[in-house]
Coordinates of C-alpha atoms and ligand atoms in Angstrom, one line a residue:
M1 CA -8.0 -31.3 -11.6
P2 CA -5.5 -29.5 -13.3
E3 CA -2.6 -27.7 -10.8
Q4 CA -3.0 -23.9 -10.5
S5 CA -7.2 -24.6 -10.1
R6 CA -6.8 -27.6 -7.3
S7 CA -4.1 -25.2 -5.5
A8 CA -7.6 -22.7 -5.6
A9 CA -9.6 -25.2 -4.8
A10 CA -8.3 -26.2 -2.0
V11 CA -7.5 -22.6 -0.4
W12 CA -11.7 -21.7 -1.0
S13 CA -12.3 -25.1 0.5
D14 CA -10.8 -24.2 3.7
A15 CA -14.1 -22.5 6.1
E16 CA -12.1 -20.2 8.3
F17 CA -10.5 -18.5 5.2
A18 CA -13.7 -18.8 3.2
Q19 CA -15.6 -17.1 6.2
A20 CA -13.1 -14.7 7.0
W21 CA -12.8 -13.3 3.3
L22 CA -16.8 -13.2 3.2
G23 CA -16.8 -11.1 6.8
A24 CA -14.1 -8.7 5.0
D25 CA -16.2 -8.2 1.7
P26 CA -17.4 -5.2 1.1
Q27 CA -21.2 -5.1 1.2
G28 CA -24.4 -2.7 -0.2
P29 CA -22.7 0.9 -1.8
Q30 CA -19.3 0.0 -0.4
D31 CA -19.1 -2.7 -2.8
L32 CA -17.5 -0.8 -5.7
L33 CA -18.4 -4.0 -8.1
E34 CA -22.4 -3.7 -8.5
L35 CA -21.9 -0.8 -11.0
P36 CA -20.0 -3.6 -12.9
R37 CA -22.6 -5.8 -12.2
H38 CA -25.1 -4.4 -12.9
M39 CA -24.4 -2.7 -15.8
A40 CA -23.7 -6.3 -17.0
A41 CA -27.7 -6.8 -16.6
R42 CA -27.9 -3.9 -18.7
L43 CA -26.0 -4.5 -21.7
V44 CA -27.7 -8.3 -21.5
A45 CA -30.9 -6.7 -21.2
E46 CA -30.6 -5.1 -24.2
E47 CA -30.6 -7.5 -26.3
T48 CA -31.9 -10.5 -23.9
P49 CA -35.0 -9.6 -22.8
Q50 CA -35.6 -12.5 -21.4
P51 CA -32.7 -15.0 -20.7
R52 CA -33.9 -18.2 -19.3
L53 CA -30.7 -19.6 -18.2
I54 CA -28.3 -17.9 -16.4
V55 CA -25.3 -19.5 -14.6
D56 CA -22.3 -18.3 -12.2
V57 CA -19.5 -20.1 -11.7
A58 CA -17.3 -19.8 -8.8
S59 CA -20.1 -18.2 -7.2
G60 CA -19.3 -17.7 -4.0
A61 CA -22.2 -15.8 -1.8
G62 CA -23.9 -15.6 -5.0
K63 CA -23.7 -11.5 -5.5
F64 CA -23.7 -11.6 -9.5
L65 CA -26.4 -13.9 -9.5
S66 CA -28.6 -12.2 -7.3
V67 CA -28.1 -8.7 -9.4
L68 CA -29.2 -10.8 -13.1
L69 CA -32.1 -12.6 -11.5
D70 CA -33.6 -9.5 -10.1
A71 CA -32.8 -8.1 -13.2
F72 CA -34.3 -11.2 -15.1
P73 CA -37.4 -12.5 -12.9
D74 CA -38.7 -15.0 -15.3
A75 CA -35.0 -16.4 -15.5
H76 CA -33.5 -19.7 -13.7
G77 CA -30.4 -19.7 -11.8
V78 CA -27.8 -22.3 -11.2
W79 CA -24.8 -21.6 -8.3
T80 CA -21.9 -23.3 -8.7
D81 CA -18.8 -22.9 -7.0
V82 CA -16.0 -25.8 -5.3
S83 CA -16.1 -24.2 -1.8
D84 CA -18.7 -26.3 1.0
T85 CA -18.4 -23.2 3.0
M86 CA -19.6 -20.8 -0.1
L87 CA -22.9 -23.1 -0.8
E88 CA -23.7 -22.4 2.7
R89 CA -23.9 -19.1 2.7
A90 CA -25.3 -18.8 -1.0
R91 CA -28.2 -21.2 0.2
T92 CA -28.7 -18.3 3.0
D93 CA -28.1 -15.0 0.7
L94 CA -30.0 -16.4 -2.0
A95 CA -33.2 -17.6 0.2
R96 CA -35.5 -15.7 -1.1
F97 CA -35.2 -16.5 -4.7
G98 CA -36.9 -20.0 -3.6
D99 CA -36.7 -22.9 -6.3
R100 CA -35.5 -20.4 -9.2
V101 CA -31.8 -21.2 -8.3
D102 CA -30.1 -25.0 -8.7
F103 CA -27.0 -25.5 -6.5
T104 CA -24.1 -28.0 -7.8
V105 CA -20.7 -28.1 -6.1
G106 CA -17.7 -28.3 -8.1
D107 CA -14.8 -27.5 -10.1
M108 CA -14.5 -24.3 -12.7
T109 CA -11.9 -26.4 -14.8
A110 CA -14.4 -29.2 -15.4
L111 CA -17.9 -27.9 -15.5
R112 CA -20.1 -30.1 -17.1
A113 CA -18.6 -32.3 -14.7
A114 CA -20.3 -30.1 -11.8
G115 CA -23.4 -30.6 -13.5
V116 CA -24.0 -27.3 -15.3
P117 CA -26.3 -27.7 -17.9
D118 CA -25.4 -26.4 -21.6
Q119 CA -28.5 -24.2 -23.9
V120 CA -26.8 -21.2 -20.9
D121 CA -28.4 -18.1 -21.5
V122 CA -25.8 -16.0 -19.3
L123 CA -22.8 -17.4 -18.1
V124 CA -21.2 -15.4 -15.6
T125 CA -18.3 -15.3 -13.2
S126 CA -16.2 -13.3 -11.2
R127 CA -13.3 -12.8 -9.4
A128 CA -11.8 -16.3 -9.3
S129 CA -10.6 -17.2 -12.6
H130 CA -7.6 -14.7 -11.7
H131 CA -6.4 -18.2 -9.9
L132 CA -5.8 -19.9 -13.4
A133 CA -3.6 -19.4 -16.6
G134 CA -2.5 -20.7 -19.6
E135 CA -3.8 -23.7 -20.7
E136 CA -6.1 -23.7 -17.8
L137 CA -7.5 -20.6 -18.3
R138 CA -8.7 -21.0 -21.7
G139 CA -9.6 -24.9 -21.4
F140 CA -12.1 -22.4 -18.4
Y141 CA -13.2 -20.4 -21.5
R142 CA -13.4 -23.1 -24.3
E143 CA -15.7 -25.5 -22.0
A144 CA -18.0 -22.0 -21.0
G145 CA -18.2 -21.4 -24.4
S146 CA -19.5 -24.9 -25.5
L147 CA -22.4 -24.6 -22.6
L148 CA -23.7 -21.4 -24.5
A149 CA -26.9 -21.6 -26.3
P150 CA -26.3 -20.1 -29.6
G151 CA -26.3 -16.1 -29.3
G152 CA -25.6 -16.7 -25.1
W153 CA -23.1 -14.0 -22.7
L154 CA -20.1 -15.1 -21.3
V155 CA -19.4 -12.6 -18.3
N156 CA -16.3 -12.3 -16.9
L157 CA -15.9 -9.9 -13.8
D158 CA -12.0 -9.8 -12.7
H159 CA -9.0 -8.8 -11.5
I160 CA -6.2 -9.1 -13.9
G161 CA -2.4 -9.2 -14.3
P162 CA -0.6 -5.3 -15.1
E163 CA 1.3 -5.5 -18.6
D164 CA 2.8 -2.0 -18.4
E165 CA 5.4 -1.1 -15.6
M166 CA 4.7 2.8 -15.6
W167 CA 1.1 2.1 -15.6
D168 CA 1.2 -0.8 -12.7
K169 CA 3.3 2.1 -10.7
R170 CA 0.5 4.8 -11.2
Y171 CA -2.4 2.6 -10.5
R172 CA -0.8 1.3 -7.1
A173 CA 0.5 4.5 -5.8
V174 CA -3.4 5.7 -6.2
R175 CA -6.0 3.0 -6.2
K176 CA -6.2 2.5 -2.5
K177 CA -7.6 5.8 -2.1
F178 CA -10.7 4.7 -4.2
S179 CA -10.9 1.3 -2.2
A180 CA -13.6 1.3 0.4
P181 CA -12.5 0.8 4.0
R182 CA -12.4 -2.9 4.4
A183 CA -11.5 -5.6 7.7
A184 CA -8.0 -7.0 7.1
T185 CA -8.7 -9.3 4.2
P186 CA -6.8 -13.2 4.6
S187 CA -4.4 -13.0 2.3
H188 CA -4.2 -16.2 -0.1
H189 CA -2.0 -17.6 -2.1
H190 CA -2.0 -16.0 -6.5
N191 CA -0.2 -17.2 -9.8
Y192 CA 1.5 -14.3 -10.4
P193 CA 1.2 -12.3 -12.7
L194 CA -2.8 -12.5 -13.1
P195 CA -3.9 -13.5 -16.6
S196 CA -3.5 -9.8 -18.3
E197 CA -6.9 -8.1 -20.3
A198 CA -5.1 -10.2 -23.6
D199 CA -5.2 -13.5 -22.2
H200 CA -8.6 -12.6 -21.6
L201 CA -9.2 -11.4 -24.1
D202 CA -7.8 -14.5 -26.0
G203 CA -9.5 -17.1 -24.1
Y204 CA -13.0 -15.3 -25.4
R205 CA -11.4 -16.2 -28.7
A206 CA -10.8 -19.8 -27.9
A207 CA -14.0 -20.2 -26.7
G208 CA -15.2 -18.9 -30.2
V209 CA -17.2 -15.8 -28.3
S210 CA -14.9 -12.6 -30.5
D211 CA -17.9 -10.2 -30.4
V212 CA -16.4 -9.2 -26.9
D213 CA -15.1 -5.5 -25.3
V214 CA -13.8 -4.7 -21.6
A215 CA -17.2 -3.2 -20.7
W216 CA -15.7 -1.3 -17.4
K217 CA -12.2 -1.1 -15.9
A218 CA -11.1 0.1 -12.5
F219 CA -7.4 -0.3 -11.9
Y220 CA -6.9 -3.9 -11.8
S221 CA -10.6 -4.9 -12.5
C222 CA -12.2 -5.6 -16.3
L223 CA -15.8 -5.9 -16.8
F224 CA -15.3 -9.1 -20.0
I225 CA -19.1 -9.2 -21.7
G226 CA -18.9 -11.2 -24.7
R227 CA -22.0 -12.3 -26.9
A228 CA -21.5 -16.3 -28.9
P229 CA -22.8 -16.0 -32.4
R230 CA -26.5 -16.3 -33.1
S231 CA -26.2 -19.2 -35.6
P232 CA -23.2 -21.1 -36.8
Q233 CA -22.6 -19.0 -39.6
S234 CA -23.3 -15.7 -38.1
Ligands
SAM301 C1 -13.3 -14.2 -4.1 S1 -14.1 -15.3 -4.1 C2 -15.2 -14.6 -5.5 C3 -16.9 -15.1 -4.8 C4 -18.1 -13.9 -6.1 N1 -17.3 -15.3 -7.8 C5 -18.0 -12.7 -6.3 O1 -17.5 -12.2 -6.8 O2 -18.5 -12.5 -4.9 C6 -13.6 -16.5 -5.2 C7 -14.5 -18.0 -5.2 O3 -14.0 -19.1 -5.8 C8 -14.3 -20.1 -5.7 N2 -13.4 -20.9 -6.5 C9 -12.0 -20.2 -5.9 N3 -11.2 -21.8 -6.8 C10 -12.7 -22.2 -7.5 C11 -12.4 -23.5 -8.1 N4 -11.6 -23.9 -9.0 N5 -13.8 -24.0 -8.8 C12 -14.5 -23.4 -8.3 N6 -14.9 -22.5 -7.4 C13 -13.9 -21.7 -7.3 C14 -14.1 -20.0 -4.2 O4 -14.6 -20.7 -3.1 C15 -14.8 -18.4 -4.3 O5 -15.9 -18.5 -3.9

């Protein structure tokens, strides 16, 4: 397992840490990321009204997967994550989808080895790829892209590292005023600087997905969404 991925996996595999993080994560209307999750579902639905296979990588409790399985009632979902604590929680939170969801534990830098199938119509990940950097991040994108069906969607909702000092200062000054009140989040190690918006867009291109945009952005969080070519020629 590559180094940065290994250290993130170790942190999230600690049951006490993962449970504390889950307890502090905003729910319902307090969760400001519900908007970009629903935006992604709508954007996909416009061009792919009936995706068959949806995969959520580093899915945690399965928040993104829930939104997509509600939006696409005929789709089958694959939940994957490295943490057994998250598996336990996701089995509860996704129970209402019954046998529409398969669960597989594994590392996001080895998706095939983790049991993620190919011909994926929508591959999403959220709040996890910032643990990777450089070649690990590009490698994740390359493998994710290679698992997509023709015309499949690659969606990443994640926190990015600032590229501009002045804007970083401005954002830091105001962003807390817009955050939902939350219990103290347990701190965990990050490799700073986090990958930038440009690093993610490079990753999409490395994955062969050049039809990509940042569909939503708030301070340091971005919704990246891209569509693979519909055929090798297009
Ligand atoms: C901040 S949580 C986000 C969970 C979920 N995607 C969401 O947005 O609600 C980060 C998730 O990434 C998972 N994770 C961290 N490193 C990983 C790795 N190397 N491979 C697979 N999952 C990983 C953690 O177990 C955790 O569930």
